mmCIF file of N, CA and C in Angstrom:
data_model
loop_
_atom_site.group_PDB
_atom_site.id
_atom_site.type_symbol
_atom_site.label_atom_id
_atom_site.label_comp_id
_atom_site.label_asym_id
_atom_site.label_seq_id
_atom_site.Cartn_x
_atom_site.Cartn_y
_atom_site.Cartn_z
ATOM 1 N N SER A 1008 80.467 33.014 121.255
ATOM 2 C CA SER A 1008 80.603 34.389 120.853
ATOM 3 C C SER A 1008 81.980 34.769 120.336
ATOM 4 N N SER A 1009 82.037 35.628 119.349
ATOM 5 C CA SER A 1009 83.297 36.044 118.738
ATOM 6 C C SER A 1009 83.877 37.247 119.394
ATOM 7 N N GLY A 1010 85.159 37.313 119.514
ATOM 8 C CA GLY A 1010 85.758 38.500 120.147
ATOM 9 C C GLY A 1010 86.531 38.065 121.379
ATOM 10 N N GLY A 1011 87.312 39.095 121.790
ATOM 11 C CA GLY A 1011 88.064 38.904 123.062
ATOM 12 C C GLY A 1011 89.360 38.206 122.797
ATOM 13 N N GLU A 1012 90.174 38.213 123.943
ATOM 14 C CA GLU A 1012 91.536 37.688 123.824
ATOM 15 C C GLU A 1012 91.532 36.126 123.535
ATOM 16 N N GLU A 1013 90.669 35.384 124.084
ATOM 17 C CA GLU A 1013 90.609 33.941 123.896
ATOM 18 C C GLU A 1013 90.342 33.635 122.416
ATOM 19 N N PHE A 1014 89.397 34.407 121.866
ATOM 20 C CA PHE A 1014 89.068 34.283 120.366
ATOM 21 C C PHE A 1014 90.307 34.513 119.518
ATOM 22 N N LEU A 1015 91.014 35.590 119.851
ATOM 23 C CA LEU A 1015 92.162 36.010 119.047
ATOM 24 C C LEU A 1015 93.286 34.995 119.191
ATOM 25 N N LEU A 1016 93.470 34.544 120.362
ATOM 26 C CA LEU A 1016 94.564 33.502 120.566
ATOM 27 C C LEU A 1016 94.227 32.219 119.842
ATOM 28 N N LYS A 1017 92.929 31.854 119.828
ATOM 29 C CA LYS A 1017 92.523 30.653 119.050
ATOM 30 C C LYS A 1017 92.817 30.866 117.538
ATOM 31 N N LEU A 1018 92.506 32.105 117.062
ATOM 32 C CA LEU A 1018 92.776 32.380 115.620
ATOM 33 C C LEU A 1018 94.321 32.319 115.379
ATOM 34 N N ARG A 1019 95.078 32.900 116.258
ATOM 35 C CA ARG A 1019 96.523 32.890 116.147
ATOM 36 C C ARG A 1019 97.052 31.487 116.044
ATOM 37 N N SER A 1020 96.490 30.545 116.728
ATOM 38 C CA SER A 1020 97.093 29.185 116.690
ATOM 39 C C SER A 1020 96.489 28.346 115.555
ATOM 40 N N ASN A 1021 95.515 28.906 114.802
ATOM 41 C CA ASN A 1021 94.946 28.153 113.621
ATOM 42 C C ASN A 1021 95.892 28.160 112.475
ATOM 43 N N ASP A 1022 96.111 26.978 111.888
ATOM 44 C CA ASP A 1022 97.016 26.838 110.712
ATOM 45 C C ASP A 1022 96.376 27.126 109.399
ATOM 46 N N ASP A 1023 95.090 27.386 109.357
ATOM 47 C CA ASP A 1023 94.377 27.533 108.127
ATOM 48 C C ASP A 1023 94.029 29.048 107.942
ATOM 49 N N CYS A 1024 94.753 29.680 107.079
ATOM 50 C CA CYS A 1024 94.614 31.152 106.976
ATOM 51 C C CYS A 1024 93.213 31.490 106.428
ATOM 52 N N GLN A 1025 92.650 30.601 105.637
ATOM 53 C CA GLN A 1025 91.343 30.807 105.027
ATOM 54 C C GLN A 1025 90.239 30.777 106.150
ATOM 55 N N ALA A 1026 90.434 29.865 107.136
ATOM 56 C CA ALA A 1026 89.539 29.769 108.295
ATOM 57 C C ALA A 1026 89.649 31.079 109.113
ATOM 58 N N VAL A 1027 90.854 31.536 109.321
ATOM 59 C CA VAL A 1027 91.016 32.734 110.028
ATOM 60 C C VAL A 1027 90.347 33.942 109.311
ATOM 61 N N GLN A 1028 90.453 34.043 108.040
ATOM 62 C CA GLN A 1028 89.832 35.097 107.240
ATOM 63 C C GLN A 1028 88.316 34.964 107.438
ATOM 64 N N ASP A 1029 87.823 33.737 107.327
ATOM 65 C CA ASP A 1029 86.339 33.471 107.435
ATOM 66 C C ASP A 1029 85.822 33.986 108.824
ATOM 67 N N GLU A 1030 86.528 33.729 109.818
ATOM 68 C CA GLU A 1030 86.150 34.134 111.171
ATOM 69 C C GLU A 1030 86.196 35.678 111.279
ATOM 70 N N LEU A 1031 87.240 36.247 110.812
ATOM 71 C CA LEU A 1031 87.324 37.740 110.941
ATOM 72 C C LEU A 1031 86.236 38.482 110.092
ATOM 73 N N THR A 1032 85.960 38.000 108.964
ATOM 74 C CA THR A 1032 84.978 38.640 108.070
ATOM 75 C C THR A 1032 83.579 38.485 108.576
ATOM 76 N N LYS A 1033 83.348 37.798 109.700
ATOM 77 C CA LYS A 1033 82.004 37.756 110.334
ATOM 78 C C LYS A 1033 81.753 39.077 111.066
ATOM 79 N N PHE A 1034 82.761 39.828 111.306
ATOM 80 C CA PHE A 1034 82.507 41.084 111.971
ATOM 81 C C PHE A 1034 82.111 42.104 111.006
ATOM 82 N N SER A 1035 81.122 42.915 111.393
ATOM 83 C CA SER A 1035 80.579 43.984 110.468
ATOM 84 C C SER A 1035 81.718 44.924 110.015
ATOM 85 N N GLY A 1036 81.753 45.153 108.709
ATOM 86 C CA GLY A 1036 82.705 46.102 108.170
ATOM 87 C C GLY A 1036 84.050 45.567 107.856
ATOM 88 N N ILE A 1037 84.305 44.241 108.171
ATOM 89 C CA ILE A 1037 85.618 43.626 107.930
ATOM 90 C C ILE A 1037 85.479 42.774 106.652
ATOM 91 N N GLY A 1038 86.213 43.136 105.646
ATOM 92 C CA GLY A 1038 86.263 42.383 104.348
ATOM 93 C C GLY A 1038 87.471 41.511 104.306
ATOM 94 N N ARG A 1039 87.640 40.863 103.182
ATOM 95 C CA ARG A 1039 88.745 39.930 103.002
ATOM 96 C C ARG A 1039 90.108 40.621 103.263
ATOM 97 N N LYS A 1040 90.341 41.727 102.616
ATOM 98 C CA LYS A 1040 91.663 42.387 102.696
ATOM 99 C C LYS A 1040 92.002 42.806 104.184
ATOM 100 N N VAL A 1041 91.029 43.433 104.821
ATOM 101 C CA VAL A 1041 91.261 43.851 106.254
ATOM 102 C C VAL A 1041 91.484 42.610 107.140
ATOM 103 N N ALA A 1042 90.717 41.559 106.871
ATOM 104 C CA ALA A 1042 90.863 40.366 107.652
ATOM 105 C C ALA A 1042 92.247 39.756 107.428
ATOM 106 N N ASP A 1043 92.728 39.754 106.180
ATOM 107 C CA ASP A 1043 94.088 39.265 105.938
ATOM 108 C C ASP A 1043 95.144 40.174 106.447
ATOM 109 N N CYS A 1044 94.935 41.496 106.549
ATOM 110 C CA CYS A 1044 95.959 42.365 107.176
ATOM 111 C C CYS A 1044 96.065 42.071 108.681
ATOM 112 N N VAL A 1045 94.901 41.893 109.305
ATOM 113 C CA VAL A 1045 94.904 41.566 110.749
ATOM 114 C C VAL A 1045 95.520 40.231 110.935
ATOM 115 N N ALA A 1046 95.220 39.259 110.096
ATOM 116 C CA ALA A 1046 95.775 37.892 110.217
ATOM 117 C C ALA A 1046 97.279 37.925 110.102
ATOM 118 N N LEU A 1047 97.784 38.637 109.020
ATOM 119 C CA LEU A 1047 99.226 38.693 108.749
ATOM 120 C C LEU A 1047 100.013 39.481 109.789
ATOM 121 N N PHE A 1048 99.559 40.621 110.112
ATOM 122 C CA PHE A 1048 100.299 41.551 110.932
ATOM 123 C C PHE A 1048 100.058 41.454 112.429
ATOM 124 N N SER A 1049 98.966 40.775 112.819
ATOM 125 C CA SER A 1049 98.727 40.656 114.239
ATOM 126 C C SER A 1049 98.447 39.251 114.780
ATOM 127 N N LEU A 1050 98.184 38.267 113.822
ATOM 128 C CA LEU A 1050 97.789 36.892 114.259
ATOM 129 C C LEU A 1050 98.868 35.850 113.768
ATOM 130 N N ASP A 1051 99.986 36.281 113.301
ATOM 131 C CA ASP A 1051 101.032 35.384 112.912
ATOM 132 C C ASP A 1051 100.680 34.390 111.760
ATOM 133 N N GLN A 1052 99.764 34.908 110.922
ATOM 134 C CA GLN A 1052 99.283 34.066 109.773
ATOM 135 C C GLN A 1052 100.168 34.425 108.537
ATOM 136 N N ASP A 1053 101.285 33.829 108.448
ATOM 137 C CA ASP A 1053 102.294 34.140 107.493
ATOM 138 C C ASP A 1053 101.876 33.795 106.041
ATOM 139 N N ASP A 1054 100.739 33.085 105.888
ATOM 140 C CA ASP A 1054 100.280 32.821 104.547
ATOM 141 C C ASP A 1054 99.157 33.650 104.143
ATOM 142 N N ALA A 1055 98.756 34.591 104.969
ATOM 143 C CA ALA A 1055 97.644 35.532 104.631
ATOM 144 C C ALA A 1055 98.206 36.547 103.647
ATOM 145 N N ILE A 1056 97.457 36.695 102.558
ATOM 146 C CA ILE A 1056 97.825 37.668 101.549
ATOM 147 C C ILE A 1056 96.757 38.772 101.390
ATOM 148 N N PRO A 1057 96.976 39.901 101.849
ATOM 149 C CA PRO A 1057 96.015 40.959 101.670
ATOM 150 C C PRO A 1057 96.072 41.465 100.192
ATOM 151 N N VAL A 1058 95.008 41.294 99.497
ATOM 152 C CA VAL A 1058 95.044 41.525 98.072
ATOM 153 C C VAL A 1058 94.218 42.785 97.740
ATOM 154 N N ASP A 1059 94.867 43.724 97.035
ATOM 155 C CA ASP A 1059 94.163 44.846 96.544
ATOM 156 C C ASP A 1059 94.586 44.987 95.017
ATOM 157 N N ILE A 1060 94.193 46.139 94.421
ATOM 158 C CA ILE A 1060 94.543 46.280 93.013
ATOM 159 C C ILE A 1060 96.095 46.330 92.741
ATOM 160 N N HIS A 1061 96.757 46.825 93.689
ATOM 161 C CA HIS A 1061 98.250 46.933 93.556
ATOM 162 C C HIS A 1061 98.907 45.529 93.588
ATOM 163 N N VAL A 1062 98.437 44.701 94.511
ATOM 164 C CA VAL A 1062 98.924 43.330 94.629
ATOM 165 C C VAL A 1062 98.505 42.486 93.440
ATOM 166 N N GLN A 1063 97.320 42.743 93.006
ATOM 167 C CA GLN A 1063 96.798 42.064 91.750
ATOM 168 C C GLN A 1063 97.643 42.411 90.548
ATOM 169 N N HIS A 1064 98.041 43.696 90.505
ATOM 170 C CA HIS A 1064 98.865 44.120 89.366
ATOM 171 C C HIS A 1064 100.284 43.450 89.486
ATOM 172 N N ILE A 1065 100.869 43.359 90.630
ATOM 173 C CA ILE A 1065 102.211 42.747 90.792
ATOM 174 C C ILE A 1065 102.088 41.332 90.386
ATOM 175 N N ALA A 1066 101.012 40.604 90.837
ATOM 176 C CA ALA A 1066 100.876 39.154 90.565
ATOM 177 C C ALA A 1066 100.659 38.961 88.998
ATOM 178 N N SER A 1067 99.952 39.818 88.363
ATOM 179 C CA SER A 1067 99.661 39.698 86.904
ATOM 180 C C SER A 1067 100.918 40.058 86.122
ATOM 181 N N ARG A 1068 101.573 41.147 86.453
ATOM 182 C CA ARG A 1068 102.765 41.633 85.818
ATOM 183 C C ARG A 1068 104.004 40.703 85.951
ATOM 184 N N ASP A 1069 104.234 40.236 87.196
ATOM 185 C CA ASP A 1069 105.491 39.525 87.448
ATOM 186 C C ASP A 1069 105.380 37.957 87.491
ATOM 187 N N TYR A 1070 104.199 37.446 87.725
ATOM 188 C CA TYR A 1070 104.122 36.010 87.936
ATOM 189 C C TYR A 1070 103.206 35.284 86.986
ATOM 190 N N ASP A 1071 102.052 35.851 86.741
ATOM 191 C CA ASP A 1071 101.113 35.080 85.844
ATOM 192 C C ASP A 1071 100.086 36.084 85.208
ATOM 193 N N PRO A 1072 100.376 36.472 83.923
ATOM 194 C CA PRO A 1072 99.503 37.427 83.300
ATOM 195 C C PRO A 1072 98.052 36.932 83.101
ATOM 196 N N THR A 1073 97.816 35.624 83.253
ATOM 197 C CA THR A 1073 96.486 35.120 83.131
ATOM 198 C C THR A 1073 95.708 35.058 84.463
ATOM 199 N N VAL A 1074 96.261 35.483 85.521
ATOM 200 C CA VAL A 1074 95.634 35.400 86.870
ATOM 201 C C VAL A 1074 94.240 36.079 86.912
ATOM 202 N N LEU A 1075 94.056 37.078 86.174
ATOM 203 C CA LEU A 1075 92.801 37.833 86.205
ATOM 204 C C LEU A 1075 91.716 37.184 85.348
ATOM 205 N N GLY A 1076 92.135 36.415 84.465
ATOM 206 C CA GLY A 1076 91.121 35.800 83.505
ATOM 207 C C GLY A 1076 90.370 36.838 82.747
ATOM 208 N N GLN A 1077 89.080 36.795 82.731
ATOM 209 C CA GLN A 1077 88.263 37.842 82.010
ATOM 210 C C GLN A 1077 87.721 38.767 83.030
ATOM 211 N N ALA A 1078 88.004 38.723 84.341
ATOM 212 C CA ALA A 1078 87.489 39.509 85.384
ATOM 213 C C ALA A 1078 87.829 40.969 85.222
ATOM 214 N N LYS A 1079 86.901 41.867 85.478
ATOM 215 C CA LYS A 1079 87.117 43.288 85.490
ATOM 216 C C LYS A 1079 87.340 43.820 86.915
ATOM 217 N N SER A 1080 87.062 43.069 87.896
ATOM 218 C CA SER A 1080 87.158 43.523 89.250
ATOM 219 C C SER A 1080 87.742 42.401 90.159
ATOM 220 N N LEU A 1081 87.964 42.736 91.371
ATOM 221 C CA LEU A 1081 88.626 41.782 92.255
ATOM 222 C C LEU A 1081 87.553 40.931 92.960
ATOM 223 N N THR A 1082 87.192 39.908 92.248
ATOM 224 C CA THR A 1082 86.160 38.985 92.698
ATOM 225 C C THR A 1082 86.717 38.099 93.818
ATOM 226 N N PRO A 1083 85.915 37.345 94.584
ATOM 227 C CA PRO A 1083 86.419 36.385 95.496
ATOM 228 C C PRO A 1083 87.296 35.340 94.858
ATOM 229 N N THR A 1084 86.999 34.958 93.610
ATOM 230 C CA THR A 1084 87.817 33.975 92.933
ATOM 231 C C THR A 1084 89.194 34.524 92.526
ATOM 232 N N ILE A 1085 89.171 35.775 92.062
ATOM 233 C CA ILE A 1085 90.493 36.384 91.670
ATOM 234 C C ILE A 1085 91.273 36.657 93.012
ATOM 235 N N TYR A 1086 90.659 37.080 94.002
ATOM 236 C CA TYR A 1086 91.396 37.295 95.346
ATOM 237 C C TYR A 1086 92.015 36.010 95.730
ATOM 238 N N LYS A 1087 91.345 34.841 95.642
ATOM 239 C CA LYS A 1087 91.924 33.595 96.016
ATOM 240 C C LYS A 1087 93.105 33.218 95.101
ATOM 241 N N ARG A 1088 92.855 33.410 93.830
ATOM 242 C CA ARG A 1088 93.908 33.060 92.757
ATOM 243 C C ARG A 1088 95.259 33.852 93.015
ATOM 244 N N VAL A 1089 95.112 35.145 93.301
ATOM 245 C CA VAL A 1089 96.253 35.982 93.601
ATOM 246 C C VAL A 1089 96.945 35.505 94.831
ATOM 247 N N GLY A 1090 96.184 35.305 95.916
ATOM 248 C CA GLY A 1090 96.798 34.792 97.158
ATOM 249 C C GLY A 1090 97.489 33.407 96.935
ATOM 250 N N ASP A 1091 96.831 32.564 96.228
ATOM 251 C CA ASP A 1091 97.398 31.242 95.909
ATOM 252 C C ASP A 1091 98.682 31.307 95.102
ATOM 253 N N LEU A 1092 98.715 32.265 94.218
ATOM 254 C CA LEU A 1092 99.953 32.544 93.387
ATOM 255 C C LEU A 1092 101.107 32.908 94.269
ATOM 256 N N PHE A 1093 100.875 33.820 95.176
ATOM 257 C CA PHE A 1093 101.972 34.180 96.110
ATOM 258 C C PHE A 1093 102.336 33.057 97.008
ATOM 259 N N ARG A 1094 101.347 32.285 97.541
ATOM 260 C CA ARG A 1094 101.649 31.135 98.393
ATOM 261 C C ARG A 1094 102.396 30.057 97.739
ATOM 262 N N SER A 1095 102.119 29.823 96.398
ATOM 263 C CA SER A 1095 102.928 28.864 95.654
ATOM 264 C C SER A 1095 104.323 29.393 95.256
ATOM 265 N N ARG A 1096 104.402 30.632 94.995
ATOM 266 C CA ARG A 1096 105.699 31.220 94.635
ATOM 267 C C ARG A 1096 106.650 31.371 95.827
ATOM 268 N N PHE A 1097 106.077 31.674 96.987
ATOM 269 C CA PHE A 1097 106.799 31.949 98.261
ATOM 270 C C PHE A 1097 106.182 31.054 99.360
ATOM 271 N N PRO A 1098 106.559 29.731 99.349
ATOM 272 C CA PRO A 1098 105.861 28.753 100.231
ATOM 273 C C PRO A 1098 106.178 29.056 101.662
ATOM 274 N N SER A 1099 107.170 29.751 102.054
ATOM 275 C CA SER A 1099 107.319 30.066 103.474
ATOM 276 C C SER A 1099 107.232 31.620 103.634
ATOM 277 N N ARG A 1100 106.336 31.975 104.457
ATOM 278 C CA ARG A 1100 106.078 33.463 104.761
ATOM 279 C C ARG A 1100 105.678 34.222 103.481
ATOM 280 N N ALA A 1101 104.765 33.689 102.853
ATOM 281 C CA ALA A 1101 104.264 34.390 101.582
ATOM 282 C C ALA A 1101 103.715 35.687 101.855
ATOM 283 N N GLY A 1102 103.002 35.889 103.015
ATOM 284 C CA GLY A 1102 102.482 37.186 103.368
ATOM 285 C C GLY A 1102 103.551 38.304 103.517
ATOM 286 N N TRP A 1103 104.685 37.917 104.053
ATOM 287 C CA TRP A 1103 105.768 38.927 104.186
ATOM 288 C C TRP A 1103 106.429 39.182 102.906
ATOM 289 N N ALA A 1104 106.549 38.145 102.028
ATOM 290 C CA ALA A 1104 107.126 38.388 100.680
ATOM 291 C C ALA A 1104 106.191 39.390 99.913
ATOM 292 N N HIS A 1105 104.831 39.148 100.061
ATOM 293 C CA HIS A 1105 103.877 40.049 99.428
ATOM 294 C C HIS A 1105 104.111 41.457 99.934
ATOM 295 N N SER A 1106 104.288 41.590 101.226
ATOM 296 C CA SER A 1106 104.444 42.924 101.850
ATOM 297 C C SER A 1106 105.672 43.630 101.312
ATOM 298 N N LEU A 1107 106.814 42.946 101.174
ATOM 299 C CA LEU A 1107 107.998 43.591 100.632
ATOM 300 C C LEU A 1107 107.823 43.979 99.124
ATOM 301 N N LEU A 1108 107.194 43.108 98.426
ATOM 302 C CA LEU A 1108 106.923 43.462 96.966
ATOM 303 C C LEU A 1108 105.943 44.663 96.844
ATOM 304 N N PHE A 1109 104.911 44.722 97.740
ATOM 305 C CA PHE A 1109 104.044 45.851 97.817
ATOM 306 C C PHE A 1109 104.763 47.175 98.065
ATOM 307 N N VAL A 1110 105.582 47.140 99.112
ATOM 308 C CA VAL A 1110 106.315 48.370 99.451
ATOM 309 C C VAL A 1110 107.252 48.792 98.399
ATOM 310 N N ALA A 1111 107.894 47.833 97.726
ATOM 311 C CA ALA A 1111 108.813 48.167 96.631
ATOM 312 C C ALA A 1111 108.143 48.860 95.494
ATOM 313 N N GLU A 1112 106.851 48.747 95.396
ATOM 314 C CA GLU A 1112 106.101 49.475 94.355
ATOM 315 C C GLU A 1112 105.758 50.925 94.696
ATOM 316 N N LEU A 1113 105.907 51.242 95.927
ATOM 317 C CA LEU A 1113 105.502 52.627 96.389
ATOM 318 C C LEU A 1113 106.636 53.645 95.958
ATOM 319 N N PRO A 1114 106.301 54.670 95.320
ATOM 320 C CA PRO A 1114 107.268 55.668 94.833
ATOM 321 C C PRO A 1114 108.185 56.185 95.975
ATOM 322 N N SER A 1115 107.617 56.365 97.151
ATOM 323 C CA SER A 1115 108.371 56.966 98.272
ATOM 324 C C SER A 1115 109.459 55.993 98.737
ATOM 325 N N PHE A 1116 109.330 54.749 98.410
ATOM 326 C CA PHE A 1116 110.384 53.832 98.874
ATOM 327 C C PHE A 1116 111.467 53.409 97.816
ATOM 328 N N ARG A 1117 111.211 53.837 96.594
ATOM 329 C CA ARG A 1117 112.078 53.423 95.480
ATOM 330 C C ARG A 1117 113.487 53.833 95.636
ATOM 331 N N SER A 1118 113.674 55.006 96.275
ATOM 332 C CA SER A 1118 115.072 55.508 96.404
ATOM 333 C C SER A 1118 115.891 54.721 97.493
ATOM 334 N N VAL A 1119 115.130 53.990 98.391
ATOM 335 C CA VAL A 1119 115.882 53.248 99.487
ATOM 336 C C VAL A 1119 115.884 51.790 99.163
ATOM 337 N N LEU A 1120 115.266 51.344 98.152
ATOM 338 C CA LEU A 1120 115.232 49.904 97.918
ATOM 339 C C LEU A 1120 116.183 49.545 96.692
#
């Protein structure tokens, strides 16, 4: 059965951020982004990249304008491409690099960065 402290500790020690995401998305109402937020911020999964439209925009604008291909929405394939782009660009602690870049885009933080 899934859940509980033992389950979370097992996820925390897993080196495969995709496997952690897969386990977390088995819970009702948990999608890829929320699973990756939990993995990054609570389960020490430094390679987890929570992807939304803002992160997709950063990836496309700053690193690879072809990352979206012909897609009009954030498909599972695009989600993985964007995450892989951050992981290849920032091989150590890609999730935290993603978070800093995300915050730097927020208007309320521009004056302090």
